[in-house]
Amino acid sequence: MTQPQDDDKGTTVVEPEGFMDADVAASPQHFYRQARALASVVPGVFGPQVVRRSAVEYVLQHPKEFSSAMEAVDLGQSVPLIPLQVDPPEHRNYRRLLDPIFAPRRMNAIEEDVAAMVNERIDRFVDRGRCEFTDELAVPLPSAVFLRLVGLPLSQLDLFLEMKDGILRPSGNDLDQIQSSQKEAARRIEEYFAGAIEERRRSTGHDDDILSLCMAAEIEGQRLTDDEIVGIFFLFILAGLDTVTDSLECFFAHLARNPEHRRSIVDDPTVIPSAVEELLRWETPVTTVPRVATRDLELEGCPIKKGESVAACIGAANTDDEANPTADVVDLTRDPNRHLAFGGGVHRCLGSHLARMELRVTLREWHRRIPDYSIAPGTELVYQPGLRQIESLPLVFEPVGSSR
Ligand code: HEM
């Protein structure tokens, strides 16, 4: 347990391990507050952790000093993760090409399909009166939506989930085994997308899915190479699936434990868009984003050395009063809500409109059909640090029959 402690002189001690501690991850807001009270930058296990809002914003807004073009994210892939591991100015070209493909209008156009997917999942357990939320909804949904966007058949869902888990939840007893199973999964994913590109070239009738759009798009008159497209889709798997899964888990765990918040969504579903923003702020499922310092510098009085890995703790920034007054209160109607849950600066999340739509639709359809629910008695939720994944989230409710 690494929640902040008072030492015998009455000074708060924030252990670097706290940022990687499962107990802290379950409810990190108090830990963040104590860390911010100490300084803008505090020691973490792998390097400095930037915790105050102004300092986190500085890191995100200054990619020349805090680069994301680093080797740190080595998951055995043979291509760089585009556009995350690309610094400006090249980065801008990729975002110009990708932003329109992930624009709100295009993402909202598949909202009805996503609602049908959510309902089809709920149908499977609604008259049982309980579900394993993680396995039965939060994990399969984002991958099913992704297959729909890429224009690949839903019959590939199991294969897709297996490849994704090979990268993000690799098996193995030691680092060597873990790295070799990740490398194997990376090879399969690269082959899978290289095959999908080939297949798309041979077939006709595809033009509006995100793979066909990436293949047709040009940067200064040049099409993307196959390697670039594979690098982009590899990143989509890393950035666009477990992030939504973990957000759904954190949201539903919060709502299951806070009946007044659940009730306000059920009574007035128009609150859902602002509730999504507030739960993203309060829960901040992606707690930190990594950078590397490109020179010796000082950040709000804290020295940082060239080459050091720096973690911008967006979870701590999101609970800092500096940008959101009464940041310690969860207010589902908060407006404006200046959270950084999707990052900030040039690398701000490409998939935020897609993620928001998936979260909104799931909250809407679930609460329409299952207004009252709680965590199964006797369950102790286990959160992972970093990406705040909940290993298992069993929910119980009155069986309500499967009519929609
Ligand atoms: C609630 C769900 C999500 C959260 C909380 C989230 C969070 C983030 C954060 C914090 C960053 C910034 C990373 C950095 O600065 O190093 C980011 C970047 C990114 N996200 Fe998301 N994300 C989510 C969903 C998605 C989805 C659905 C996609 C699907 C395409 C996606 C694709 C990306 C990409 C491609 C980047 C890199 C952008 C760039 O480097 O220009 N994300 N995301």
Short mmCIF file of C-alpha atoms and ligand atoms in Angstrom, two decimals:
data_model
loop_
_atom_site.label_atom_id
_atom_site.label_comp_id
_atom_site.label_asym_id
_atom_site.label_seq_id
_atom_site.Cartn_x
_atom_site.Cartn_y
_atom_site.Cartn_z
CA MET A 1 0.00 0.00 0.00
CA THR A 2 1.72 3.20 -1.13
CA GLN A 3 -0.91 5.85 -0.44
CA PRO A 4 0.84 8.99 0.94
CA GLN A 5 2.00 8.69 4.56
CA ASP A 6 3.06 11.30 7.08
CA ASP A 7 6.65 10.79 8.29
CA ASP A 8 7.48 11.47 11.96
CA LYS A 9 8.14 15.18 11.19
CA GLY A 10 4.59 15.51 9.84
CA THR A 11 5.75 15.91 6.20
CA THR A 12 3.85 14.04 3.51
CA VAL A 13 5.87 11.27 1.85
CA VAL A 14 4.84 10.29 -1.67
CA GLU A 15 6.67 7.10 -2.62
CA PRO A 16 7.75 6.87 -6.30
CA GLU A 17 6.24 3.34 -6.32
CA GLY A 18 2.81 4.89 -5.66
CA PHE A 19 2.44 5.65 -9.36
CA MET A 20 2.71 1.90 -10.05
CA ASP A 21 0.71 0.64 -7.08
CA ALA A 22 -2.54 -1.31 -7.56
CA ASP A 23 -4.14 0.12 -4.38
CA VAL A 24 -3.37 3.67 -5.48
CA ALA A 25 -4.69 2.88 -8.98
CA ALA A 26 -8.05 1.88 -7.47
CA SER A 27 -8.58 5.39 -6.16
CA PRO A 28 -5.66 7.64 -7.13
CA GLN A 29 -7.12 11.12 -6.56
CA HIS A 30 -5.87 11.47 -2.96
CA PHE A 31 -2.37 10.33 -3.96
CA TYR A 32 -2.34 12.86 -6.82
CA ARG A 33 -3.35 15.67 -4.46
CA GLN A 34 -0.51 14.86 -2.06
CA ALA A 35 1.98 14.65 -4.94
CA ARG A 36 0.88 18.07 -6.30
CA ALA A 37 1.25 19.59 -2.83
CA LEU A 38 4.95 18.67 -2.87
CA ALA A 39 6.11 20.03 -6.24
CA SER A 40 5.32 20.25 -9.97
CA VAL A 41 7.60 17.28 -10.63
CA VAL A 42 8.10 14.36 -8.21
CA PRO A 43 10.20 11.19 -8.52
CA GLY A 44 8.59 8.20 -10.20
CA VAL A 45 9.92 4.65 -10.65
CA PHE A 46 11.11 5.19 -14.24
CA GLY A 47 11.88 8.92 -14.04
CA PRO A 48 10.29 12.25 -13.14
CA GLN A 49 6.48 12.40 -12.83
CA VAL A 50 4.99 15.76 -13.77
CA VAL A 51 1.90 16.31 -11.62
CA ARG A 52 0.74 19.95 -11.50
CA ARG A 53 -1.64 21.09 -14.22
CA SER A 54 0.51 23.98 -15.54
CA ALA A 55 3.60 21.74 -15.77
CA VAL A 56 1.72 18.87 -17.48
CA GLU A 57 0.33 21.35 -20.03
CA TYR A 58 3.87 22.66 -20.62
CA VAL A 59 5.18 19.16 -21.35
CA LEU A 60 2.33 18.38 -23.76
CA GLN A 61 2.64 21.73 -25.55
CA HIS A 62 6.44 21.59 -26.06
CA PRO A 63 7.29 18.55 -28.19
CA LYS A 64 10.73 20.01 -29.05
CA GLU A 65 11.77 19.72 -25.41
CA PHE A 66 9.64 16.69 -24.55
CA SER A 67 9.71 14.32 -27.49
CA SER A 68 7.54 11.26 -28.03
CA ALA A 69 9.80 9.87 -30.77
CA MET A 70 11.33 7.32 -28.44
CA GLU A 71 12.21 3.69 -28.31
CA ALA A 72 10.36 3.30 -24.99
CA VAL A 73 7.27 1.83 -26.64
CA ASP A 74 8.94 -1.31 -28.01
CA LEU A 75 6.35 -4.04 -28.33
CA GLY A 76 8.26 -6.03 -30.92
CA GLN A 77 6.81 -4.13 -33.87
CA SER A 78 9.07 -3.54 -36.88
CA VAL A 79 7.48 -0.22 -37.89
CA PRO A 80 7.28 3.04 -35.87
CA LEU A 81 3.94 3.83 -34.25
CA ILE A 82 2.56 6.54 -36.54
CA PRO A 83 1.78 9.33 -35.61
CA LEU A 84 2.58 8.86 -31.87
CA GLN A 85 6.33 8.29 -32.27
CA VAL A 86 6.74 11.02 -34.87
CA ASP A 87 7.66 14.57 -33.79
CA PRO A 88 6.66 17.78 -35.59
CA PRO A 89 7.02 18.89 -38.35
CA GLU A 90 6.51 15.41 -40.01
CA HIS A 91 3.81 14.66 -37.45
CA ARG A 92 1.62 17.43 -38.88
CA ASN A 93 1.42 15.72 -42.29
CA TYR A 94 0.08 12.52 -40.77
CA ARG A 95 -2.51 14.33 -38.67
CA ARG A 96 -3.69 16.37 -41.68
CA LEU A 97 -4.35 13.10 -43.41
CA LEU A 98 -5.87 11.23 -40.46
CA ASP A 99 -7.96 13.95 -38.72
CA PRO A 100 -10.68 14.07 -41.42
CA ILE A 101 -10.94 10.26 -41.36
CA PHE A 102 -11.73 10.39 -37.60
CA ALA A 103 -13.86 13.58 -37.74
CA PRO A 104 -16.97 13.73 -35.48
CA ARG A 105 -19.36 13.63 -38.46
CA ARG A 106 -17.86 10.36 -39.74
CA MET A 107 -17.74 8.75 -36.27
CA ASN A 108 -21.31 9.79 -35.38
CA ALA A 109 -22.52 8.29 -38.66
CA ILE A 110 -22.01 4.78 -37.26
CA GLU A 111 -23.74 5.56 -33.94
CA GLU A 112 -26.80 3.43 -34.76
CA ASP A 113 -24.58 0.44 -35.66
CA VAL A 114 -22.75 0.85 -32.35
CA ALA A 115 -26.07 1.02 -30.46
CA ALA A 116 -27.10 -2.25 -32.16
CA MET A 117 -23.79 -3.85 -31.10
CA VAL A 118 -24.26 -2.71 -27.48
CA ASN A 119 -27.84 -4.05 -27.43
CA GLU A 120 -26.82 -7.35 -28.96
CA ARG A 121 -24.26 -7.76 -26.12
CA ILE A 122 -26.82 -6.76 -23.44
CA ASP A 123 -29.36 -9.25 -24.90
CA ARG A 124 -26.96 -12.05 -23.99
CA PHE A 125 -27.13 -11.41 -20.22
CA VAL A 126 -30.04 -9.08 -19.44
CA ASP A 127 -32.44 -11.79 -18.25
CA ARG A 128 -29.67 -13.52 -16.27
CA GLY A 129 -29.54 -10.66 -13.73
CA ARG A 130 -25.74 -10.56 -13.71
CA CYS A 131 -22.83 -10.18 -16.08
CA GLU A 132 -19.07 -10.12 -16.15
CA PHE A 133 -18.97 -6.57 -17.51
CA THR A 134 -15.31 -6.73 -18.56
CA ASP A 135 -15.55 -9.92 -20.66
CA GLU A 136 -19.12 -9.59 -21.87
CA LEU A 137 -19.19 -5.93 -22.91
CA ALA A 138 -16.15 -3.75 -22.21
CA VAL A 139 -13.61 -5.97 -24.00
CA PRO A 140 -15.48 -7.12 -27.14
CA LEU A 141 -17.30 -3.85 -27.94
CA PRO A 142 -14.37 -1.59 -28.97
CA SER A 143 -12.86 -4.34 -31.14
CA ALA A 144 -16.22 -5.04 -32.83
CA VAL A 145 -16.61 -1.30 -33.53
CA PHE A 146 -13.06 -1.16 -34.87
CA LEU A 147 -13.68 -4.09 -37.28
CA ARG A 148 -16.80 -2.26 -38.50
CA LEU A 149 -14.77 0.92 -39.12
CA VAL A 150 -12.01 -0.95 -40.96
CA GLY A 151 -14.59 -2.80 -43.09
CA LEU A 152 -13.60 -6.26 -41.84
CA PRO A 153 -16.15 -8.99 -40.98
CA LEU A 154 -17.33 -9.39 -37.39
CA SER A 155 -16.54 -13.11 -37.75
CA GLN A 156 -12.88 -12.09 -37.23
CA LEU A 157 -13.61 -10.74 -33.73
CA ASP A 158 -12.11 -13.69 -31.80
CA LEU A 159 -8.96 -13.72 -33.93
CA PHE A 160 -8.66 -9.97 -33.52
CA LEU A 161 -9.09 -10.12 -29.72
CA GLU A 162 -6.46 -12.86 -29.53
CA MET A 163 -3.92 -10.78 -31.51
CA LYS A 164 -4.65 -7.66 -29.45
CA ASP A 165 -4.20 -9.54 -26.16
CA GLY A 166 -0.94 -11.05 -27.46
CA ILE A 167 0.45 -7.50 -27.60
CA LEU A 168 -1.27 -5.83 -24.67
CA ARG A 169 -1.59 -8.76 -22.25
CA PRO A 170 1.28 -11.06 -23.26
CA SER A 171 1.78 -14.34 -21.43
CA GLY A 172 5.11 -15.50 -19.97
CA ASN A 173 6.90 -16.14 -16.69
CA ASP A 174 9.82 -13.79 -17.26
CA LEU A 175 10.75 -10.76 -19.37
CA ASP A 176 12.29 -12.91 -22.14
CA GLN A 177 9.12 -14.98 -22.53
CA ILE A 178 6.91 -11.91 -22.41
CA GLN A 179 9.00 -10.13 -25.05
CA SER A 180 9.07 -13.14 -27.32
CA SER A 181 5.30 -13.65 -27.14
CA GLN A 182 4.82 -9.93 -27.83
CA LYS A 183 7.16 -10.15 -30.80
CA GLU A 184 5.19 -13.08 -32.18
CA ALA A 185 1.89 -11.19 -31.69
CA ALA A 186 3.40 -8.10 -33.35
CA ARG A 187 4.42 -10.22 -36.34
CA ARG A 188 0.88 -11.62 -36.63
CA ILE A 189 -0.70 -8.15 -36.46
CA GLU A 190 1.67 -6.77 -39.09
CA GLU A 191 0.92 -9.75 -41.35
CA TYR A 192 -2.80 -9.37 -40.72
CA PHE A 193 -2.88 -5.73 -41.82
CA ALA A 194 -0.44 -6.28 -44.72
CA GLY A 195 -2.87 -9.03 -45.87
CA ALA A 196 -5.89 -6.73 -45.43
CA ILE A 197 -4.17 -4.05 -47.58
CA GLU A 198 -3.46 -6.61 -50.34
CA GLU A 199 -7.02 -7.90 -50.19
CA ARG A 200 -8.42 -4.36 -50.38
CA ARG A 201 -6.33 -3.67 -53.53
CA ARG A 202 -7.80 -6.73 -55.21
CA SER A 203 -11.44 -6.15 -54.28
CA THR A 204 -13.90 -3.47 -55.31
CA GLY A 205 -16.78 -1.82 -53.47
CA HIS A 206 -14.76 -0.50 -50.52
CA ASP A 207 -14.19 3.22 -50.32
CA ASP A 208 -15.60 4.57 -47.08
CA ASP A 209 -13.86 2.52 -44.40
CA ILE A 210 -10.79 3.80 -42.55
CA LEU A 211 -8.39 1.35 -44.26
CA SER A 212 -9.52 2.28 -47.79
CA LEU A 213 -9.43 5.98 -46.87
CA CYS A 214 -5.85 5.66 -45.56
CA MET A 215 -4.81 3.80 -48.71
CA ALA A 216 -6.32 6.50 -50.96
CA ALA A 217 -5.09 9.52 -48.97
CA GLU A 218 -2.03 11.52 -50.04
CA ILE A 219 0.56 13.67 -48.26
CA GLU A 220 1.90 16.29 -50.69
CA GLY A 221 0.87 14.17 -53.67
CA GLN A 222 2.36 10.95 -52.23
CA ARG A 223 0.34 7.96 -51.03
CA LEU A 224 1.31 6.30 -47.75
CA THR A 225 3.57 3.25 -48.09
CA ASP A 226 2.25 -0.12 -46.91
CA ASP A 227 4.68 0.05 -43.95
CA GLU A 228 3.29 3.42 -42.92
CA ILE A 229 -0.28 2.10 -43.07
CA VAL A 230 0.70 -0.97 -41.01
CA GLY A 231 2.38 1.37 -38.46
CA ILE A 232 -0.79 3.46 -38.24
CA PHE A 233 -3.07 0.44 -37.76
CA PHE A 234 -0.69 -1.12 -35.24
CA LEU A 235 -1.02 2.07 -33.19
CA PHE A 236 -4.82 1.99 -33.52
CA ILE A 237 -4.77 -1.41 -31.81
CA LEU A 238 -2.56 -0.12 -28.98
CA ALA A 239 -4.32 3.22 -28.56
CA GLY A 240 -7.93 2.62 -29.52
CA LEU A 241 -9.13 -0.62 -27.90
CA ASP A 242 -8.04 -1.08 -24.27
CA THR A 243 -8.42 2.66 -23.67
CA VAL A 244 -12.16 2.40 -24.38
CA THR A 245 -12.43 -0.91 -22.48
CA ASP A 246 -10.76 0.60 -19.41
CA SER A 247 -12.88 3.76 -19.59
CA LEU A 248 -16.07 1.66 -19.68
CA GLU A 249 -14.85 -0.37 -16.69
CA CYS A 250 -13.90 2.71 -14.65
CA PHE A 251 -17.18 4.46 -15.54
CA PHE A 252 -19.44 1.53 -14.66
CA ALA A 253 -17.54 0.75 -11.44
CA HIS A 254 -18.00 4.40 -10.44
CA LEU A 255 -21.70 4.43 -11.34
CA ALA A 256 -22.37 1.09 -9.64
CA ARG A 257 -20.96 2.58 -6.42
CA ASN A 258 -22.60 6.01 -6.72
CA PRO A 259 -26.39 5.59 -6.98
CA GLU A 260 -27.03 9.35 -7.14
CA HIS A 261 -24.89 9.64 -10.30
CA ARG A 262 -26.53 6.57 -11.82
CA ARG A 263 -29.96 8.02 -11.03
CA SER A 264 -29.17 11.39 -12.65
CA ILE A 265 -28.28 9.59 -15.92
CA VAL A 266 -31.44 7.46 -15.80
CA ASP A 267 -33.69 10.43 -14.95
CA ASP A 268 -32.23 12.69 -17.62
CA PRO A 269 -30.22 10.99 -20.39
CA THR A 270 -29.37 14.42 -21.87
CA VAL A 271 -26.77 14.62 -19.09
CA ILE A 272 -24.79 11.77 -20.70
CA PRO A 273 -22.43 13.86 -22.91
CA SER A 274 -21.26 15.98 -19.95
CA ALA A 275 -21.22 12.89 -17.69
CA VAL A 276 -18.78 11.25 -20.15
CA GLU A 277 -16.46 14.27 -19.92
CA GLU A 278 -16.65 14.37 -16.12
CA LEU A 279 -16.02 10.65 -15.71
CA LEU A 280 -13.09 10.91 -18.13
CA ARG A 281 -11.73 13.75 -15.99
CA TRP A 282 -12.28 12.13 -12.60
CA GLU A 283 -11.33 8.57 -13.52
CA THR A 284 -8.64 9.46 -16.15
CA PRO A 285 -8.31 5.85 -17.36
CA VAL A 286 -5.02 6.62 -19.20
CA THR A 287 -3.16 8.08 -16.23
CA THR A 288 0.12 9.19 -17.80
CA VAL A 289 1.73 9.87 -21.16
CA PRO A 290 5.45 9.26 -21.66
CA ARG A 291 8.00 11.69 -23.12
CA VAL A 292 11.79 11.95 -23.27
CA ALA A 293 13.65 15.21 -22.45
CA THR A 294 15.69 16.38 -25.45
CA ARG A 295 18.00 18.65 -23.37
CA ASP A 296 18.86 19.51 -19.75
CA LEU A 297 16.13 21.85 -18.55
CA GLU A 298 14.21 23.11 -15.56
CA LEU A 299 10.45 22.67 -15.29
CA GLU A 300 8.83 24.94 -12.68
CA GLY A 301 12.04 24.83 -10.66
CA CYS A 302 12.61 21.07 -11.03
CA PRO A 303 15.74 19.97 -12.93
CA ILE A 304 15.29 17.36 -15.69
CA LYS A 305 18.23 15.79 -17.53
CA LYS A 306 18.57 15.25 -21.27
CA GLY A 307 17.49 11.71 -22.16
CA GLU A 308 15.43 11.21 -19.01
CA SER A 309 12.03 9.52 -19.37
CA VAL A 310 9.39 11.93 -18.18
CA ALA A 311 5.80 10.92 -17.39
CA ALA A 312 3.16 13.61 -17.72
CA CYS A 313 0.54 12.51 -15.18
CA ILE A 314 -2.69 13.68 -16.78
CA GLY A 315 -4.67 12.07 -13.94
CA ALA A 316 -3.02 14.45 -11.46
CA ALA A 317 -3.50 17.41 -13.82
CA ASN A 318 -7.20 16.59 -14.18
CA THR A 319 -7.82 16.73 -10.44
CA ASP A 320 -5.89 20.00 -9.97
CA ASP A 321 -8.13 22.98 -9.08
CA GLU A 322 -5.97 25.15 -11.33
CA ALA A 323 -8.06 24.35 -14.42
CA ASN A 324 -11.27 22.99 -12.94
CA PRO A 325 -12.58 24.71 -9.79
CA THR A 326 -13.87 22.23 -7.16
CA ALA A 327 -11.88 19.53 -8.92
CA ASP A 328 -12.43 17.16 -5.97
CA VAL A 329 -16.18 17.08 -6.60
CA VAL A 330 -17.66 14.78 -9.28
CA ASP A 331 -20.22 16.97 -11.06
CA LEU A 332 -21.80 15.22 -14.05
CA THR A 333 -23.05 18.57 -15.38
CA ARG A 334 -19.66 20.35 -15.15
CA ASP A 335 -19.33 22.94 -17.90
CA PRO A 336 -16.78 23.92 -19.03
CA ASN A 337 -14.73 20.82 -18.35
CA ARG A 338 -11.07 21.43 -19.17
CA HIS A 339 -9.80 17.88 -18.74
CA LEU A 340 -6.71 16.39 -20.39
CA ALA A 341 -7.92 12.76 -20.47
CA PHE A 342 -7.24 12.70 -24.24
CA GLY A 343 -3.85 14.39 -23.80
CA GLY A 344 -3.11 17.81 -25.27
CA GLY A 345 -0.88 19.56 -27.81
CA VAL A 346 0.00 18.00 -31.15
CA HIS A 347 -0.44 14.38 -30.02
CA ARG A 348 -3.92 14.95 -28.60
CA CYS A 349 -5.98 11.78 -29.12
CA LEU A 350 -6.88 11.13 -32.75
CA GLY A 351 -9.74 8.84 -31.72
CA SER A 352 -11.44 11.09 -29.15
CA HIS A 353 -14.64 11.52 -31.21
CA LEU A 354 -14.89 7.78 -31.74
CA ALA A 355 -14.21 7.08 -28.05
CA ARG A 356 -16.74 9.66 -26.88
CA MET A 357 -19.42 8.20 -29.16
CA GLU A 358 -18.77 4.62 -27.94
CA LEU A 359 -18.92 5.74 -24.29
CA ARG A 360 -22.03 7.87 -24.80
CA VAL A 361 -23.94 5.16 -26.65
CA THR A 362 -23.03 2.47 -24.10
CA LEU A 363 -24.14 4.65 -21.17
CA ARG A 364 -27.39 5.50 -22.96
CA GLU A 365 -28.37 1.97 -24.04
CA TRP A 366 -27.32 0.30 -20.77
CA HIS A 367 -29.19 2.73 -18.49
CA ARG A 368 -32.29 2.63 -20.70
CA ARG A 369 -32.47 -1.13 -20.15
CA ILE A 370 -30.71 -1.67 -16.81
CA PRO A 371 -31.28 1.40 -14.65
CA ASP A 372 -30.22 -0.15 -11.36
CA TYR A 373 -27.20 -2.35 -10.71
CA SER A 374 -24.38 -2.91 -8.26
CA ILE A 375 -21.05 -4.70 -7.97
CA ALA A 376 -21.58 -8.39 -7.08
CA PRO A 377 -21.35 -8.78 -3.28
CA GLY A 378 -17.98 -9.96 -2.01
CA THR A 379 -16.07 -8.59 -5.02
CA GLU A 380 -12.88 -6.62 -4.45
CA LEU A 381 -12.03 -4.72 -7.61
CA VAL A 382 -8.40 -4.94 -8.73
CA TYR A 383 -7.18 -2.01 -10.84
CA GLN A 384 -3.96 -2.03 -12.87
CA PRO A 385 -1.78 1.09 -12.64
CA GLY A 386 -0.94 3.10 -15.79
CA LEU A 387 -3.91 2.10 -17.89
CA ARG A 388 -6.55 1.70 -15.17
CA GLN A 389 -7.88 -1.64 -16.30
CA ILE A 390 -10.14 -3.57 -13.87
CA GLU A 391 -9.38 -7.27 -14.05
CA SER A 392 -12.95 -8.40 -13.43
CA LEU A 393 -16.13 -6.37 -12.91
CA PRO A 394 -19.12 -8.60 -12.02
CA LEU A 395 -22.35 -6.56 -11.97
CA VAL A 396 -25.72 -7.71 -10.61
CA PHE A 397 -29.19 -6.29 -11.32
CA GLU A 398 -32.87 -7.25 -11.41
CA PRO A 399 -33.40 -9.51 -14.48
CA VAL A 400 -35.39 -7.32 -16.85
CA GLY A 401 -36.29 -9.55 -19.81
CA SER A 402 -34.67 -9.22 -23.21
CA SER A 403 -37.18 -6.96 -25.00
CA ARG A 404 -35.53 -3.77 -26.13
C1 HEM B 1 -11.55 6.79 -23.90
C2 HEM B 1 -10.69 6.30 -24.76
C3 HEM B 1 -9.37 6.93 -25.07
C4 HEM B 1 -8.52 7.61 -24.25
C5 HEM B 1 -8.71 7.93 -22.77
C6 HEM B 1 -7.38 8.00 -25.07
C7 HEM B 1 -6.30 8.74 -24.59
C8 HEM B 1 -5.27 9.19 -25.40
C9 HEM B 1 -4.19 10.01 -24.92
C10 HEM B 1 -4.00 10.48 -23.48
C11 HEM B 1 -3.38 10.28 -25.98
C12 HEM B 1 -2.11 11.15 -25.99
C13 HEM B 1 -0.88 10.28 -25.98
C14 HEM B 1 0.39 11.11 -25.89
O1 HEM B 1 0.34 12.34 -25.90
O2 HEM B 1 1.45 10.49 -25.79
C15 HEM B 1 -3.94 9.60 -27.12
C16 HEM B 1 -3.37 9.60 -28.39
C17 HEM B 1 -3.86 8.84 -29.44
N1 HEM B 1 -5.03 8.12 -29.47
FE1 HEM B 1 -6.36 7.94 -27.96
N2 HEM B 1 -7.55 7.55 -26.34
C18 HEM B 1 -8.76 6.89 -26.40
C19 HEM B 1 -9.33 6.29 -27.50
C20 HEM B 1 -8.75 6.22 -28.75
C21 HEM B 1 -9.36 5.58 -29.89
C22 HEM B 1 -10.74 4.92 -29.93
C23 HEM B 1 -8.47 5.66 -30.91
C24 HEM B 1 -8.71 5.09 -32.29
C25 HEM B 1 -8.18 5.44 -33.35
C26 HEM B 1 -7.30 6.40 -30.42
C27 HEM B 1 -6.17 6.72 -31.15
C28 HEM B 1 -5.14 7.52 -30.70
C29 HEM B 1 -3.99 7.87 -31.52
C30 HEM B 1 -3.72 7.42 -32.95
C31 HEM B 1 -3.18 8.70 -30.73
C32 HEM B 1 -1.86 9.34 -31.13
C33 HEM B 1 -2.12 10.71 -31.73
C34 HEM B 1 -0.86 11.42 -32.18
O3 HEM B 1 0.24 11.01 -31.81
O4 HEM B 1 -0.99 12.41 -32.92
N3 HEM B 1 -7.52 6.71 -29.11
N4 HEM B 1 -5.09 8.96 -26.75
#
